[in-house]
Tab-separated table of C-alpha atoms in Angstrom:
chain	number	residue	atom	x	y	z
A	30	UNK	CA	51.185	-26.960	-64.317
A	31	UNK	CA	49.744	-25.157	-61.374
A	32	UNK	CA	47.032	-27.033	-59.598
A	33	UNK	CA	44.590	-24.870	-57.736
A	34	UNK	CA	42.211	-26.437	-55.285
A	35	UNK	CA	39.122	-24.422	-54.427
A	36	UNK	CA	37.462	-25.312	-51.194
A	37	UNK	CA	33.859	-24.559	-50.452
A	38	UNK	CA	33.179	-22.239	-47.575
A	39	UNK	CA	32.006	-24.081	-44.518
A	40	UNK	CA	28.263	-24.332	-44.215
A	41	UNK	CA	27.515	-22.530	-40.995
A	42	UNK	CA	24.252	-22.787	-39.147
A	43	UNK	CA	23.946	-21.057	-35.784
A	44	UNK	CA	20.350	-22.157	-35.347
A	45	UNK	CA	16.994	-20.432	-35.511
A	46	UNK	CA	16.227	-17.119	-33.896
A	47	UNK	CA	14.448	-17.683	-30.623
A	48	UNK	CA	12.799	-15.836	-27.762
A	49	UNK	CA	12.686	-16.670	-24.085
A	50	UNK	CA	12.146	-15.066	-20.699
A	51	UNK	CA	14.750	-13.182	-18.706
A	52	UNK	CA	16.792	-15.476	-16.497
A	53	UNK	CA	16.417	-18.512	-18.742
A	54	UNK	CA	19.138	-20.020	-20.891
A	55	UNK	CA	19.371	-21.486	-24.382
A	56	UNK	CA	22.000	-23.810	-25.844
A	57	UNK	CA	23.526	-22.394	-29.011
A	58	UNK	CA	24.778	-24.884	-31.588
A	59	UNK	CA	26.883	-23.947	-34.617
A	60	UNK	CA	28.042	-26.499	-37.165
A	61	UNK	CA	30.404	-26.714	-40.103
A	62	UNK	CA	33.782	-25.858	-38.698
A	63	UNK	CA	36.755	-26.856	-36.650
A	64	UNK	CA	37.175	-23.573	-34.783
A	65	UNK	CA	34.469	-21.268	-33.502
A	66	UNK	CA	34.408	-17.736	-32.186
A	67	UNK	CA	31.235	-16.077	-30.842
A	68	UNK	CA	30.576	-12.374	-30.417
A	69	UNK	CA	29.592	-10.629	-28.248
A	70	UNK	CA	30.912	-12.509	-25.259
A	71	UNK	CA	28.327	-11.149	-22.799
A	72	UNK	CA	25.971	-13.842	-21.606
A	73	UNK	CA	27.899	-16.774	-23.133
A	74	UNK	CA	29.424	-19.610	-21.151
A	75	UNK	CA	32.260	-19.958	-23.671
A	76	UNK	CA	32.993	-18.061	-26.887
A	77	UNK	CA	35.297	-20.635	-28.475
A	78	UNK	CA	33.098	-23.725	-28.695
A	79	UNK	CA	30.322	-24.781	-31.043
A	80	UNK	CA	27.612	-25.008	-28.406
A	81	UNK	CA	27.927	-22.380	-25.657
A	82	UNK	CA	25.113	-21.744	-23.181
A	83	UNK	CA	23.600	-18.298	-23.688
A	84	UNK	CA	21.992	-16.395	-20.807
A	85	UNK	CA	21.777	-12.832	-22.124
A	86	UNK	CA	20.348	-10.096	-19.927
A	87	UNK	CA	18.749	-8.392	-22.925
A	88	UNK	CA	17.991	-9.092	-26.577
A	89	UNK	CA	21.270	-9.933	-28.334
A	90	UNK	CA	22.313	-10.869	-31.861
A	91	UNK	CA	25.110	-13.429	-31.529
A	92	UNK	CA	27.505	-13.879	-34.455
A	93	UNK	CA	29.602	-17.014	-34.837
A	94	UNK	CA	32.798	-17.008	-36.892
A	95	UNK	CA	33.716	-20.502	-38.155
A	96	UNK	CA	37.009	-21.781	-39.588
A	97	UNK	CA	37.023	-25.269	-41.097
A	98	UNK	CA	39.926	-27.700	-41.471
A	99	UNK	CA	40.856	-26.111	-44.787
A	100	UNK	CA	41.216	-22.697	-43.200
A	101	UNK	CA	38.116	-21.363	-44.864
A	102	UNK	CA	35.984	-18.827	-42.979
A	103	UNK	CA	32.273	-18.201	-42.747
A	104	UNK	CA	29.807	-16.585	-40.340
A	105	UNK	CA	26.231	-16.901	-39.228
A	106	UNK	CA	24.130	-15.202	-36.596
A	107	UNK	CA	21.241	-15.948	-34.304
A	108	UNK	CA	18.957	-13.419	-32.618
A	109	UNK	CA	17.982	-14.171	-29.047
A	110	UNK	CA	15.046	-12.041	-27.936
A	111	UNK	CA	14.791	-11.681	-24.155
A	112	UNK	CA	11.372	-10.863	-22.736
A	113	UNK	CA	11.252	-9.066	-19.398
A	114	UNK	CA	9.509	-10.858	-16.561
A	115	UNK	CA	6.091	-9.520	-15.611
A	116	UNK	CA	6.134	-7.133	-12.664
A	117	UNK	CA	4.179	-8.479	-9.708
A	118	UNK	CA	3.851	-6.240	-6.665
A	119	UNK	CA	1.392	-7.076	-3.893
A	120	UNK	CA	2.570	-4.173	-1.744
A	121	UNK	CA	4.221	-4.081	1.642
A	122	UNK	CA	3.593	-6.528	4.456
A	123	UNK	CA	0.715	-5.256	6.538
A	124	UNK	CA	-0.993	-5.706	9.893
A	125	UNK	CA	-4.748	-5.273	10.259
A	126	UNK	CA	-7.384	-5.755	12.924
A	127	UNK	CA	-9.375	-8.978	13.088
A	128	UNK	CA	-12.515	-6.979	12.280
A	129	UNK	CA	-11.054	-5.949	8.919
A	130	UNK	CA	-10.331	-7.570	5.583
A	131	UNK	CA	-8.093	-6.652	2.662
A	132	UNK	CA	-8.241	-7.196	-1.089
A	133	UNK	CA	-4.909	-8.216	-2.585
A	134	UNK	CA	-4.045	-7.431	-6.197
A	135	UNK	CA	-1.179	-6.393	-8.435
A	136	UNK	CA	-1.130	-3.770	-11.158
A	137	UNK	CA	-1.317	-4.840	-14.779
A	138	UNK	CA	-3.289	-7.413	-16.752
A	139	UNK	CA	-1.863	-10.896	-17.253
A	140	UNK	CA	-2.855	-14.081	-19.048
A	141	UNK	CA	-3.200	-16.099	-15.863
A	142	UNK	CA	-3.120	-15.765	-12.096
A	143	UNK	CA	-2.512	-18.388	-9.433
A	144	UNK	CA	-2.602	-17.780	-5.678
A	145	UNK	CA	-1.062	-20.140	-3.172
A	146	UNK	CA	-4.521	-21.418	-2.203
A	147	UNK	CA	-5.364	-22.354	-5.790
A	148	UNK	CA	-7.495	-19.290	-6.538
A	149	UNK	CA	-7.120	-18.145	-10.151
A	150	UNK	CA	-8.788	-14.727	-9.878
A	151	UNK	CA	-6.838	-11.500	-10.367
A	152	UNK	CA	-7.729	-10.423	-6.810
A	153	UNK	CA	-8.540	-12.138	-3.542
A	154	UNK	CA	-10.086	-10.762	-0.366
A	155	UNK	CA	-8.596	-12.191	2.823
A	156	UNK	CA	-9.182	-11.998	6.582
A	157	UNK	CA	-6.721	-14.624	7.824
A	158	UNK	CA	-3.066	-14.220	8.739
A	159	UNK	CA	-0.826	-15.837	6.106
A	160	UNK	CA	1.876	-15.301	3.527
A	161	UNK	CA	-0.049	-14.729	0.302
A	162	UNK	CA	1.757	-15.652	-2.925
A	163	UNK	CA	0.654	-14.659	-6.423
A	164	UNK	CA	2.116	-16.156	-9.600
A	165	UNK	CA	1.278	-14.578	-12.963
A	166	UNK	CA	1.991	-15.482	-16.577
A	167	UNK	CA	2.032	-12.784	-19.252
A	168	UNK	CA	1.401	-12.863	-23.007
A	169	UNK	CA	5.025	-13.930	-23.647
A	170	UNK	CA	4.541	-16.972	-21.378
A	171	UNK	CA	6.906	-15.397	-18.854
A	172	UNK	CA	6.108	-15.978	-15.187
A	173	UNK	CA	6.891	-14.176	-11.969
A	174	UNK	CA	5.704	-14.193	-8.356
A	175	UNK	CA	5.418	-11.936	-5.341
A	176	UNK	CA	4.611	-12.561	-1.688
A	177	UNK	CA	3.005	-10.363	0.961
A	178	UNK	CA	2.610	-11.206	4.642
A	179	UNK	CA	-0.760	-10.164	6.059
A	180	UNK	CA	-1.193	-10.362	9.836
A	181	UNK	CA	-4.492	-9.910	11.666
A	182	UNK	CA	-4.425	-8.928	15.343
A	183	UNK	CA	-7.023	-8.050	17.958
A	184	UNK	CA	-7.304	-4.252	18.120
A	185	UNK	CA	-8.651	-2.657	21.336
A	186	UNK	CA	-11.565	-0.248	21.020
A	187	UNK	CA	-11.205	3.330	22.232
A	188	UNK	CA	-11.284	4.200	25.907
A	189	UNK	CA	-13.072	7.521	26.042
A	190	UNK	CA	-12.068	10.624	27.897
A	191	UNK	CA	-12.752	14.281	27.171
A	192	UNK	CA	-12.440	17.746	28.628
A	193	UNK	CA	-13.759	21.225	27.927
A	194	UNK	CA	-12.628	24.767	28.472
A	195	UNK	CA	-15.260	25.441	31.173
A	196	UNK	CA	-18.037	23.551	32.932
A	197	UNK	CA	-19.452	26.199	35.264
A	198	UNK	CA	-20.346	29.571	33.843
A	199	UNK	CA	-22.976	32.243	33.688
A	200	UNK	CA	-25.450	32.695	30.893
A	201	UNK	CA	-24.825	32.584	27.169
A	202	UNK	CA	-21.282	31.240	26.971
A	203	UNK	CA	-19.635	29.142	24.250
A	204	UNK	CA	-17.039	26.516	25.156
A	205	UNK	CA	-14.678	24.093	23.356
A	206	UNK	CA	-14.438	20.316	23.848
A	207	UNK	CA	-11.313	18.157	23.496
A	208	UNK	CA	-11.203	14.421	22.888
A	209	UNK	CA	-8.812	12.628	25.274
A	210	UNK	CA	-9.652	9.086	24.158
A	211	UNK	CA	-6.945	6.445	23.848
A	212	UNK	CA	-6.438	3.666	21.263
A	213	UNK	CA	-6.707	6.009	18.294
A	214	UNK	CA	-10.395	6.482	17.567
A	215	UNK	CA	-11.259	7.305	13.975
A	216	UNK	CA	-14.822	8.589	14.370
A	217	UNK	CA	-16.627	10.667	16.977
A	218	UNK	CA	-20.245	11.491	17.784
A	219	UNK	CA	-20.822	14.160	20.409
A	220	UNK	CA	-24.215	15.024	21.910
A	221	UNK	CA	-24.585	18.332	23.752
A	222	UNK	CA	-27.927	18.456	25.492
A	223	UNK	CA	-29.257	22.005	25.692
A	224	UNK	CA	-26.562	23.465	23.426
A	225	UNK	CA	-26.241	24.774	19.928
A	226	UNK	CA	-25.228	22.865	17.932
A	227	UNK	CA	-26.692	19.864	19.728
A	228	UNK	CA	-24.217	17.378	18.135
A	229	UNK	CA	-20.886	17.156	16.303
A	230	UNK	CA	-18.759	14.552	14.524
A	231	UNK	CA	-15.515	16.497	14.924
A	232	UNK	CA	-12.788	15.167	17.177
A	233	UNK	CA	-12.480	18.479	19.017
A	234	UNK	CA	-15.613	20.556	18.490
A	235	UNK	CA	-15.423	24.258	19.296
A	236	UNK	CA	-17.935	27.038	19.919
A	237	UNK	CA	-20.591	24.910	21.572
A	238	UNK	CA	-22.989	27.516	22.931
A	239	UNK	CA	-25.337	27.204	25.908
A	240	UNK	CA	-28.143	29.742	25.952
A	241	UNK	CA	-30.332	28.305	28.695
A	242	UNK	CA	-29.944	27.987	32.432
A	243	UNK	CA	-29.483	24.555	33.913
A	244	UNK	CA	-27.253	21.482	34.139
A	245	UNK	CA	-26.686	19.545	30.921
A	246	UNK	CA	-25.369	16.106	29.956
A	247	UNK	CA	-22.542	15.595	27.471
A	248	UNK	CA	-22.053	12.299	25.637
A	249	UNK	CA	-19.243	11.090	23.377
A	250	UNK	CA	-19.245	7.908	21.283
A	251	UNK	CA	-15.827	7.157	19.767
A	252	UNK	CA	-15.035	4.260	17.447
A	253	UNK	CA	-12.144	2.585	15.677
A	254	UNK	CA	-11.838	-0.698	13.774
A	255	UNK	CA	-11.730	-2.529	17.107
A	256	UNK	CA	-15.121	-1.229	18.262
A	257	UNK	CA	-16.730	1.701	20.070
A	258	UNK	CA	-16.890	3.181	23.544
A	259	UNK	CA	-19.472	5.540	25.044
A	260	UNK	CA	-19.081	8.050	27.850
A	261	UNK	CA	-21.960	10.115	29.209
A	262	UNK	CA	-21.269	12.691	31.892
A	263	UNK	CA	-24.491	13.713	33.629
A	264	UNK	CA	-24.937	17.416	34.342
A	265	UNK	CA	-21.361	17.961	33.178
A	266	UNK	CA	-22.053	21.538	32.084
A	267	UNK	CA	-23.916	24.005	34.314
A	268	UNK	CA	-25.060	27.430	33.268
A	269	UNK	CA	-26.195	29.853	35.931
A	270	UNK	CA	-28.254	32.966	35.658
A	271	UNK	CA	-26.260	36.097	36.150
A	272	UNK	CA	-27.422	37.675	39.395
A	273	UNK	CA	-29.072	41.040	39.228
A	274	UNK	CA	-26.848	44.030	39.718
A	275	UNK	CA	-26.856	45.211	43.314
A	276	UNK	CA	-28.920	48.279	44.196
A	277	UNK	CA	-27.425	50.615	46.785
A	278	UNK	CA	-29.759	52.505	49.100
A	279	UNK	CA	-28.741	55.426	51.250
A	280	UNK	CA	-30.515	56.270	54.482
A	281	UNK	CA	-29.991	59.347	56.566
A	282	UNK	CA	-30.491	59.608	60.300
A	283	UNK	CA	-32.465	62.672	61.423
A	284	UNK	CA	-30.407	65.184	63.376
A	285	UNK	CA	-33.455	66.635	65.087
């Protein structure tokens, strides 16, 4: 008589499919066997135990192969879905003038926002030097942070200087002006008394025409975020009347 013993396959349970955020780990737990073998190996702390720690870099379907004490085989699988972390980018560190302010924000829409000062708005407007930290949580409950250093310094206003192509000339001449101001002005307002045009907002206005005789003032107001400076040069430009052409007279001495 031949006795045949039929063993049941091992009941294998690798656990429920689960999802988590990139960088986190989950403990896998298979049951029902004496020997275990997990595939793939990527992201697992050990492929030959029942409960390896899984830290996959991307969504992975892990398969466990189980052999029980009777030599019977069975398999099960578990899908680990890895959600990417939200992208938080507050931009580069920046330096501004104390007269300025900046609004900090990151691209994208998230479920929640938390700044280091407790503010929960998506944006904040700041005017104080600090390291500003934003933490966000997305719809997958994944969190991420970014930090930007904002420094406010005292910025000097412009110190004005200017020149022109000519200051003394005869009637009806057009000249060009050049800004020589320091500390990087960003706006200019010229006033040309007695000229056409009488004003300009260009840095280096050209073709300023004087059509009248006399001495005329020139004023420049230049500004940057640190403030403004004004320079007025009195009678800086002088236009003279062209003298009349000379008339030559001939006289003859009498020979008689």
